[in-house]
Amino acid sequence: MLDVVVANSGDNSVIVLLGNGANDTSGQKNFSTGANPQSVAVGDFNFDGNLDVVVANFDDNTVTVLLGNGENDAIGQKTFSTGRNPRSVAVGDFNRDNMLDVVVANSGDNSVTVLLGNGLNDTSGQKNFSTGANPQSVAVGDFNFDGNLDAVVVNYNSDTVTVLIGNGRDSVIEYQTYSTGKDYDHNQQRLSLSVYESNTASF
């Protein structure tokens, strides 16, 4: 049964709402994070068969990885440095080693950070790449059909998206930038994007 995980920026926590398969929840769990969590993603980072949670912490320039035990609880927590003001996080295997990595959009220094996972609750390295101005959201996919994961970032202040084409070996071989619509609502603080396969799904 599907559960829901929510980042709570006001009290530096995530809540896991446990689904019961009947349009309701059977309970909730709260876990501490870093300061001002903004975004969450899930994946099995340590190959134990249980989902873990990664959280982008805006105010202390980190991500927190909460290691799940498959029994509605966390058995450990890891914290890793990112760029400045991480706003959004996504997961994928960027270097084709069959271990999940983490990509983070850093709105404060116009970059993304890729944290390369080693399958042992830790990272084997970190890579930083430039984006447009004030990146707000990141998603992943294979955009050029070469079998390697790429990342796409929406840039709030430059009205663009940046596509970072990966080479499957911890690096980016090409940057592609595309214009988007302009944001005329200056009170809006977040932008979002999503990736889908147009040949198999449609709006």
XYZ file of C-alpha atoms in Angstrom:
203
model
C 0.000 0.000 0.000
C 1.316 3.414 -0.908
C 2.362 5.862 1.783
C 2.980 9.623 1.578
C 6.040 11.564 2.754
C 5.867 15.337 3.295
C 8.607 17.913 3.966
C 7.620 20.381 6.703
C 9.716 23.528 6.333
C 8.308 25.194 9.453
C 9.420 22.605 11.996
C 12.386 20.925 10.280
C 10.821 17.521 9.854
C 9.244 15.066 7.463
C 5.979 13.264 8.103
C 5.292 9.815 6.685
C 1.559 9.129 6.312
C 1.040 5.372 6.232
C -1.625 4.294 3.750
C -4.116 1.536 4.534
C -5.400 0.900 1.014
C -8.819 2.348 1.834
C -8.343 6.031 0.937
C -7.114 6.716 4.449
C -4.015 6.496 6.630
C -3.266 4.009 9.373
C -0.919 6.350 11.209
C 1.917 8.803 10.806
C 5.571 9.069 11.728
C 7.638 12.220 12.232
C 11.388 12.431 11.628
C 13.809 15.315 12.115
C 15.675 16.845 9.165
C 18.001 19.768 8.599
C 16.858 23.391 8.610
C 13.939 24.398 6.361
C 13.381 21.195 4.338
C 11.997 22.009 0.891
C 11.763 18.817 -1.152
C 11.796 15.030 -0.729
C 12.491 11.997 -2.909
C 12.552 8.273 -2.164
C 14.686 5.292 -3.145
C 16.553 2.309 -1.711
C 20.003 3.787 -1.158
C 21.568 0.937 0.838
C 20.176 -2.115 -0.995
C 18.277 -3.533 1.973
C 14.975 -3.732 0.092
C 13.422 -0.881 2.099
C 12.624 2.608 0.854
C 14.672 5.490 2.219
C 13.956 9.234 2.076
C 16.247 12.071 0.969
C 15.395 15.656 1.949
C 16.802 18.973 0.661
C 17.464 21.351 3.591
C 17.406 24.931 2.281
C 18.861 26.843 5.229
C 21.847 24.668 6.132
C 22.965 23.651 2.615
C 22.584 19.919 3.110
C 20.533 16.890 2.240
C 19.396 14.425 4.879
C 19.030 10.722 4.050
C 16.646 8.855 6.365
C 17.232 5.097 6.143
C 14.013 3.106 6.419
C 13.677 -0.302 8.058
C 10.489 -1.385 6.284
C 8.597 -1.220 9.583
C 7.433 2.400 9.552
C 10.591 3.699 11.153
C 14.061 5.048 10.369
C 17.146 3.126 11.477
C 19.671 5.819 10.690
C 20.287 9.258 9.286
C 23.051 10.692 7.102
C 23.724 14.321 6.219
C 25.662 15.491 3.149
C 26.725 18.948 2.006
C 25.300 20.497 -1.160
C 25.544 23.850 -2.890
C 23.911 26.945 -1.410
C 20.178 26.861 -0.632
C 19.155 23.446 -2.016
C 15.567 23.740 -3.221
C 14.725 20.464 -4.953
C 15.993 16.882 -4.977
C 15.635 13.862 -7.279
C 17.242 10.418 -7.497
C 18.649 8.205 -10.245
C 21.679 6.155 -11.273
C 23.823 8.712 -13.104
C 27.067 6.723 -13.366
C 25.508 3.357 -14.262
C 26.894 1.473 -11.265
C 23.432 0.164 -10.266
C 23.440 2.350 -7.150
C 21.153 5.327 -6.606
C 22.617 8.821 -6.726
C 21.067 12.119 -5.640
C 20.784 15.322 -7.693
C 20.007 18.626 -5.976
C 19.041 22.021 -7.431
C 20.841 24.778 -5.482
C 18.964 28.052 -5.903
C 21.532 30.129 -4.017
C 24.526 29.532 -6.291
C 22.942 28.573 -9.635
C 24.091 24.975 -9.651
C 23.137 21.356 -9.275
C 25.003 18.936 -7.035
C 25.185 15.234 -7.881
C 25.967 13.020 -4.884
C 27.206 9.646 -6.116
C 25.923 6.795 -3.958
C 28.046 3.780 -3.062
C 25.273 1.536 -1.735
C 26.684 1.726 1.798
C 24.610 4.581 3.246
C 27.243 7.011 1.997
C 28.501 8.804 -1.106
C 31.581 8.034 -3.168
C 31.926 11.560 -4.500
C 30.248 14.817 -5.400
C 29.958 16.715 -8.679
C 28.744 20.291 -9.200
C 27.404 21.731 -12.457
C 26.209 25.195 -13.461
C 22.578 26.013 -14.278
C 20.576 29.116 -15.106
C 19.667 31.736 -12.526
C 17.923 30.556 -9.346
C 17.157 26.885 -10.133
C 13.990 25.801 -8.371
C 13.182 22.248 -9.400
C 15.027 19.253 -10.838
C 13.878 16.083 -12.596
C 15.701 13.218 -14.302
C 15.313 11.179 -17.484
C 17.173 9.927 -20.551
C 16.439 12.790 -22.935
C 18.726 11.786 -25.806
C 18.150 8.005 -25.710
C 21.803 7.106 -25.094
C 21.063 4.956 -22.029
C 22.464 7.550 -19.600
C 20.423 9.591 -17.154
C 20.244 13.337 -17.711
C 18.893 16.103 -15.477
C 16.583 19.008 -16.278
C 16.349 22.112 -14.101
C 13.852 24.978 -14.191
C 15.500 28.380 -13.622
C 13.210 30.920 -11.960
C 15.092 34.164 -12.622
C 16.148 33.472 -16.209
C 12.828 32.018 -17.467
C 14.600 28.948 -18.819
C 15.115 25.258 -18.333
C 18.593 23.747 -18.442
C 19.093 20.164 -19.632
C 22.341 18.600 -18.439
C 23.238 15.677 -20.710
C 25.056 12.979 -18.742
C 27.760 10.674 -20.069
C 27.129 7.803 -17.642
C 30.532 8.412 -16.032
C 29.894 11.058 -13.371
C 29.958 14.033 -15.728
C 27.997 16.242 -18.108
C 28.929 16.346 -21.783
C 26.510 19.011 -22.970
C 24.283 21.807 -21.678
C 21.065 22.694 -23.482
C 19.000 25.738 -22.508
C 15.415 26.419 -23.547
C 13.202 29.426 -22.936
C 9.978 29.082 -20.970
C 7.095 31.430 -20.296
C 7.720 34.404 -18.046
C 6.574 34.623 -14.439
C 4.651 37.841 -13.894
C 3.534 36.911 -10.373
C 6.400 38.209 -8.276
C 4.890 36.711 -5.122
C 5.377 33.205 -6.499
C 8.377 31.532 -4.898
C 8.474 28.114 -6.544
C 8.487 26.695 -10.044
C 8.038 23.048 -10.881
C 8.492 20.643 -13.771
C 7.711 17.047 -14.626
C 9.007 14.529 -17.172
C 6.920 12.023 -19.127
C 7.112 9.924 -22.297
C 4.915 11.580 -24.932
C 4.626 8.394 -27.000
C 3.003 6.491 -24.139
C 1.079 9.206 -22.304
C -0.706 12.414 -23.194
C -2.441 15.315 -21.510
